[in-house]
Short mmCIF file of C-alpha atoms and ligand atoms in Angstrom, two decimals:
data_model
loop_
_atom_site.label_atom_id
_atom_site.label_comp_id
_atom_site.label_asym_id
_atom_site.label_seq_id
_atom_site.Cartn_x
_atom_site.Cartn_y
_atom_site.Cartn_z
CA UNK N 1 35.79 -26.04 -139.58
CA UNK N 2 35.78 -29.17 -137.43
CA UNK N 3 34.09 -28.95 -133.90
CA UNK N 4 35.13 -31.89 -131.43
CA UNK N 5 32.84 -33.03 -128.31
CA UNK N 6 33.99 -35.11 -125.78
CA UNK N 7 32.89 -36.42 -122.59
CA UNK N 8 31.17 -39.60 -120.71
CA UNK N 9 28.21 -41.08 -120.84
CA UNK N 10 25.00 -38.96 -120.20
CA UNK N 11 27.07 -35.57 -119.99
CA UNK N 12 24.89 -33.51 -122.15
CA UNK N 13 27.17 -34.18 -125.39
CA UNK N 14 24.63 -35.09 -127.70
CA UNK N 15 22.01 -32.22 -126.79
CA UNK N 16 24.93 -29.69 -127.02
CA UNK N 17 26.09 -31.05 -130.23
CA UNK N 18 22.83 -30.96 -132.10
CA UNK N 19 22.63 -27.09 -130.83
CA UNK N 20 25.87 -26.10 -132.18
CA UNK N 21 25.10 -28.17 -135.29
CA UNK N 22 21.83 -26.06 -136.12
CA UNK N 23 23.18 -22.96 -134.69
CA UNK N 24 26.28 -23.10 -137.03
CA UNK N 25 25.15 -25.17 -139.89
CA UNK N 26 27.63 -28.31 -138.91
CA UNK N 27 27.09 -32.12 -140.29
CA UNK N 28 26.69 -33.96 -137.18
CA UNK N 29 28.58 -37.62 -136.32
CA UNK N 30 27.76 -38.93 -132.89
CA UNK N 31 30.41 -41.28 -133.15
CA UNK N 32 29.30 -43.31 -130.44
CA UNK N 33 26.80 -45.08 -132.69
CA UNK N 34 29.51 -46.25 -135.29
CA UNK N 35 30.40 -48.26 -132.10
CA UNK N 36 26.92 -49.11 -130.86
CA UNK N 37 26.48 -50.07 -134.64
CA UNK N 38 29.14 -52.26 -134.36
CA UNK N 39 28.52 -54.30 -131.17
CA UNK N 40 25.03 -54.41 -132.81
CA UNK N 41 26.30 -56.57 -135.74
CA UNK N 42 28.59 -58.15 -133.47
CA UNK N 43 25.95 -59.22 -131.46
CA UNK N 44 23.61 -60.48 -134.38
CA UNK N 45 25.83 -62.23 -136.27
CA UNK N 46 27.40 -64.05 -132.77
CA UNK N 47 31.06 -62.70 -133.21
CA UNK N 48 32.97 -63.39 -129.89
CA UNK N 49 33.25 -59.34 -128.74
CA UNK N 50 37.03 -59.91 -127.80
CA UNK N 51 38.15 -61.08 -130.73
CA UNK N 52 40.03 -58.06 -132.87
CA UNK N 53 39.96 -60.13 -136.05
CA UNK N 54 36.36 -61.51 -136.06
CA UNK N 55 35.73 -57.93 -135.01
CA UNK N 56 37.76 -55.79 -137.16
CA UNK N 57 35.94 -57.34 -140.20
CA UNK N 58 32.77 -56.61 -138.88
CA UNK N 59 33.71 -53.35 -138.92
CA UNK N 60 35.14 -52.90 -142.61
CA UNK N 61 31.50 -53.20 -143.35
CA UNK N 62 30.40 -50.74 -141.16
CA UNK N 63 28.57 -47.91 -143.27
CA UNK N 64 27.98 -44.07 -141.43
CA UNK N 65 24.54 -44.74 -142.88
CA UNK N 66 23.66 -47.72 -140.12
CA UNK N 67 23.81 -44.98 -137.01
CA UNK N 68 20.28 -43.86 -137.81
CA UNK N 69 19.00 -47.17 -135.97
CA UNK N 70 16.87 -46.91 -133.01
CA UNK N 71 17.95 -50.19 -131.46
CA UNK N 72 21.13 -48.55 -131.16
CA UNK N 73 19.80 -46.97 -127.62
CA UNK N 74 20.05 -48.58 -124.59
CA UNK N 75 22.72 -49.14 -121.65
CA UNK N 76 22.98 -53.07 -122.69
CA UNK N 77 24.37 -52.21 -126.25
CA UNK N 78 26.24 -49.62 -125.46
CA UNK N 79 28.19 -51.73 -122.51
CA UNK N 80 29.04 -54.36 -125.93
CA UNK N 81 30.49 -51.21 -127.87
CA UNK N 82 32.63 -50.13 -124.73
CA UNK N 83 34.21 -53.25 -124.99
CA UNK N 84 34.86 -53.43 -128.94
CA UNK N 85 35.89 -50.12 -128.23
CA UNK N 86 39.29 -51.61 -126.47
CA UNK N 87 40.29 -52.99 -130.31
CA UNK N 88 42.61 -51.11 -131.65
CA UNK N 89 41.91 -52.60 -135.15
CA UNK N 90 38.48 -52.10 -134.78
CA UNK N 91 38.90 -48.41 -133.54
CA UNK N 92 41.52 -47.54 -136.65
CA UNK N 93 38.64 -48.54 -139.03
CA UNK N 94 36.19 -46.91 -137.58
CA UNK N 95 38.19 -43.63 -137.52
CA UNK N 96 38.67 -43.71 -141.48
CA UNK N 97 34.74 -43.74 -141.35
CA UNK N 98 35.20 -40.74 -139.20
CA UNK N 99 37.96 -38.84 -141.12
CA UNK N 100 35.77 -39.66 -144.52
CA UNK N 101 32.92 -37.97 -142.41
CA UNK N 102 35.16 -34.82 -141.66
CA UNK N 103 36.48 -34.42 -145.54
CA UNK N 104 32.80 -34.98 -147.01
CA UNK N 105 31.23 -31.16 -145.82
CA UNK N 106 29.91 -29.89 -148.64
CA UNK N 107 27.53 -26.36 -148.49
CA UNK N 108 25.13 -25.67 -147.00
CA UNK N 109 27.09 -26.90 -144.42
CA UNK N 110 29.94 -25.17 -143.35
CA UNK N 111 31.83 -27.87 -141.16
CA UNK N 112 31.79 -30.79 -139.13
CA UNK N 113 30.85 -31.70 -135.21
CA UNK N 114 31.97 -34.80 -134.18
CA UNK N 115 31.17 -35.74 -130.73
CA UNK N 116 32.65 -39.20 -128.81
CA UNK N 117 35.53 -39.79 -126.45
CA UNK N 118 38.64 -39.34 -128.66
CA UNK N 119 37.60 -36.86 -131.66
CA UNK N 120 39.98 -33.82 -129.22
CA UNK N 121 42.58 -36.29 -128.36
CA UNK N 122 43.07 -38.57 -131.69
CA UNK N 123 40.48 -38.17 -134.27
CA UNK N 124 40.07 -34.61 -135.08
CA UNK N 125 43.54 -32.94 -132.93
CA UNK N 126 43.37 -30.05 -135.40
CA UNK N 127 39.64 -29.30 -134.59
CA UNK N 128 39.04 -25.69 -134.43
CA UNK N 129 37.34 -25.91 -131.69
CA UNK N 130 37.34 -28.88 -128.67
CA UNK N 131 34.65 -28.80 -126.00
CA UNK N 132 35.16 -31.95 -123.02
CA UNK N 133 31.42 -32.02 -121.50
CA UNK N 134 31.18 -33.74 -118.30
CA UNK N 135 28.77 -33.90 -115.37
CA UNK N 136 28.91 -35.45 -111.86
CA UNK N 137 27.90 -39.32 -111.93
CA UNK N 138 24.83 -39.05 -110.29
CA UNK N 139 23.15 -36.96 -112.64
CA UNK N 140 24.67 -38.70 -115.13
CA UNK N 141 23.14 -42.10 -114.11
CA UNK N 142 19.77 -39.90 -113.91
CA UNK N 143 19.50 -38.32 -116.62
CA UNK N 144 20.10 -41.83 -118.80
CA UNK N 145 17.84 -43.53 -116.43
CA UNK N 146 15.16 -40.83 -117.20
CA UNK N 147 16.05 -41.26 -121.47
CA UNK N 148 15.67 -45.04 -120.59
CA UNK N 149 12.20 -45.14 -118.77
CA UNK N 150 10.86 -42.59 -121.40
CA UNK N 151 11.61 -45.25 -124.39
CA UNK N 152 9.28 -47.31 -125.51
CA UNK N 153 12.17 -50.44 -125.63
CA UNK N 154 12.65 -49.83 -121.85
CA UNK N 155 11.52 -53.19 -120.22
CA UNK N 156 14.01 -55.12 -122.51
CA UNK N 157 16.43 -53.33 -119.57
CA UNK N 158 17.22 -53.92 -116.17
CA UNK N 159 16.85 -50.66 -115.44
CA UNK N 160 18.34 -50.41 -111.41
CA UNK N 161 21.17 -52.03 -112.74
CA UNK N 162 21.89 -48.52 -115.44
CA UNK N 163 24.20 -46.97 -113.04
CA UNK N 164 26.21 -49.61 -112.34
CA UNK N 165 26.34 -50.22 -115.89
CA UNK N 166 27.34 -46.34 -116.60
CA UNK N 167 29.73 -47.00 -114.20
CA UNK N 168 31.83 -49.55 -115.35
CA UNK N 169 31.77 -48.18 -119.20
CA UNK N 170 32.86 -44.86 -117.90
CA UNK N 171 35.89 -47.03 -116.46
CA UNK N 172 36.50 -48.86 -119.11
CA UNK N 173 36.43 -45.82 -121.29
CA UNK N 174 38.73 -43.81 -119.54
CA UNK N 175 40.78 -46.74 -118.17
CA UNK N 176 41.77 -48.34 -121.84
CA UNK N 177 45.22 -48.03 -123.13
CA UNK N 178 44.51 -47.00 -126.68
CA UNK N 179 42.52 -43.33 -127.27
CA UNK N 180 40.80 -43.33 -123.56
CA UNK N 181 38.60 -40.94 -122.27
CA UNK N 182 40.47 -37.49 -122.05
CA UNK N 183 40.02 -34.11 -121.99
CA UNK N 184 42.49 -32.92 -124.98
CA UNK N 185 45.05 -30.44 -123.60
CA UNK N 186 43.57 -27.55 -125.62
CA UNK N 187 39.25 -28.20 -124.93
CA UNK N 188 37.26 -26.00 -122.62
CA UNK N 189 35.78 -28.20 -120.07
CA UNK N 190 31.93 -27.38 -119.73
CA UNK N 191 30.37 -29.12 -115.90
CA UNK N 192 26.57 -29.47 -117.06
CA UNK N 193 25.25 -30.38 -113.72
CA UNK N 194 24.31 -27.36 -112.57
CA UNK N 195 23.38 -25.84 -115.80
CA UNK N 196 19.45 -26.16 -117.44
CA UNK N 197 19.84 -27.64 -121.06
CA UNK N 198 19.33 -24.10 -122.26
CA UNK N 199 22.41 -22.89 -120.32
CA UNK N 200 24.60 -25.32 -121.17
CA UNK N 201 24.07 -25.00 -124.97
CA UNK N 202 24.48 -21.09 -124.57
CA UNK N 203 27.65 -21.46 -122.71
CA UNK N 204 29.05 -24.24 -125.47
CA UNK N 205 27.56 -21.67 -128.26
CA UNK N 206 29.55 -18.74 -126.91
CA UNK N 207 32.84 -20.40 -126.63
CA UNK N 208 32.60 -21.88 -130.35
CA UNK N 209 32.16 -18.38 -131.65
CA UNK N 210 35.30 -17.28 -129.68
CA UNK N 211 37.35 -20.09 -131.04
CA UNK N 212 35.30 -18.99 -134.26
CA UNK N 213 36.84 -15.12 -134.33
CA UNK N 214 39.86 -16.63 -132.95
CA UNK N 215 40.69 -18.63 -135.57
CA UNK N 216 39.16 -16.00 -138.28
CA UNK N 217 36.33 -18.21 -139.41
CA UNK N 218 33.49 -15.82 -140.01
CA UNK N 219 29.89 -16.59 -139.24
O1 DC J 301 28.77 -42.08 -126.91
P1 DC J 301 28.15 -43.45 -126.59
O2 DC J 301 27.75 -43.56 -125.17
O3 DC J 301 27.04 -43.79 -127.53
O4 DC J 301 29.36 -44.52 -126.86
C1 DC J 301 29.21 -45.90 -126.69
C2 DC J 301 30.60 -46.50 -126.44
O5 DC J 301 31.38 -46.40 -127.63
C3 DC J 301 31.42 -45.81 -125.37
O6 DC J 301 31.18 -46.35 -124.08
C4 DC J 301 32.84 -46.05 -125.82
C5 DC J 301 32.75 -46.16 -127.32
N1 DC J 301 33.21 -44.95 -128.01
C6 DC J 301 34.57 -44.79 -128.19
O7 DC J 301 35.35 -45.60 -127.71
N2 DC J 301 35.04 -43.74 -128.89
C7 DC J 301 34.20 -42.82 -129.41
N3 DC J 301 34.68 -41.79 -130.12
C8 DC J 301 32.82 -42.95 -129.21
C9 DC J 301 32.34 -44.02 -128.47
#
């Protein structure tokens, strides 16, 4: 079974998707590393960020492996990935890595949970079960600029400028032609804002286990 997670920036995605993954013994992709993985390399090795071929073969040597990188944190790397995240050759490679991901459960595990902007919409369409996970801007732009001041890489960031920052990758994101930032047709849309971290995993929990009996997975 394939659970798919979408929403913007600082929505409560990742924190939900680590729940379900415990609670329901998933493999877990944040797929928004692949990308901050990417505009990593693309940043090291001094690759124009708007060039899809210089760009694209970065990517072909992308490995799921790299997203357990703590430099991968951070509102200034992630702004690089929202832009790579505009090339569509880029994008198509990085969703093999993402499909491979899906097709490699193996037990204990009994699934997948992806979570990004497109897994609903493009990547994973025949998910059994889509969540969209969104929360008003400002507490959004708090809650990152909370994660931010709490790391220990914090001063390499301008930190007043975060929200702004959000901001414009939340455009860009939802703006872009190719696999924006959608809810799919078929995902529950869960508003965090107002819930504690405890209620909004309980709330995401209980609507996988309908989709769960639903679909007559048994858990
Ligand atoms: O989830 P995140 O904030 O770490 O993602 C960083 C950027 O990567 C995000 O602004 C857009 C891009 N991204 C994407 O285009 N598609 C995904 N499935 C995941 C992330």
């Amino acid at each position: 079974m394939i659970i798919a997670i979408d929403g913007p920036a600082g929505a409560g995605k990742g924190t939900i998707s680590e729940y379900l993954a415990m609670k329901f013994d998933l493999m877990y992709l944040d797929t928004g590393l692949l990308y901050r993985a990417l505009a990593k390399r693309v940043m090291t090795e001094k690759v124009d960020p708007t060039d899809p071929i210089a760009v694209a073969n970065i990517a072909r040597t992308i490995r799921v492996e790299e997203v357990d990188d703590h430099a991968l944190r951070g509102e200034e790397i992630a702004a690089i990935a929202s832009q790579i995240a505009v090339i569509n050759e880029a994008r198509t490679i990085l969703n093999d890595l993402q499909r491979t991901f899906c097709r490699s459960v193996k037990p204990p595990y009994k699934g997948a949970i992806l979570d990004g902007r497109d897994i609903g919409t493009v990547i994973c369409p025949e998910a059994t079960c889509k969540l969209f996970i969104t929360a008003r801007p400002e507490i959004r732009n708090q809650r990152r600029l909370l994660e931010t001041q709490m790391r220990i890489d914090a001063s390499h960031e301008v930190v007043s400028s975060i929200s702004q920052k959000i901001a414009e990758r939340d455009q860009r994101d939802t703006a872009r032609k190719i696999a924006p930032l959608t809810p799919a047709p078929d995902a529950i849309i869960i508003d965090t804002s107002d819930l504690t971290i405890d209620e909004a995993c309980t709330k995401a929990a209980l609507y996988v286990e309908k989709c769960l009996l639903q679909s007559g997975n048994i858990y």
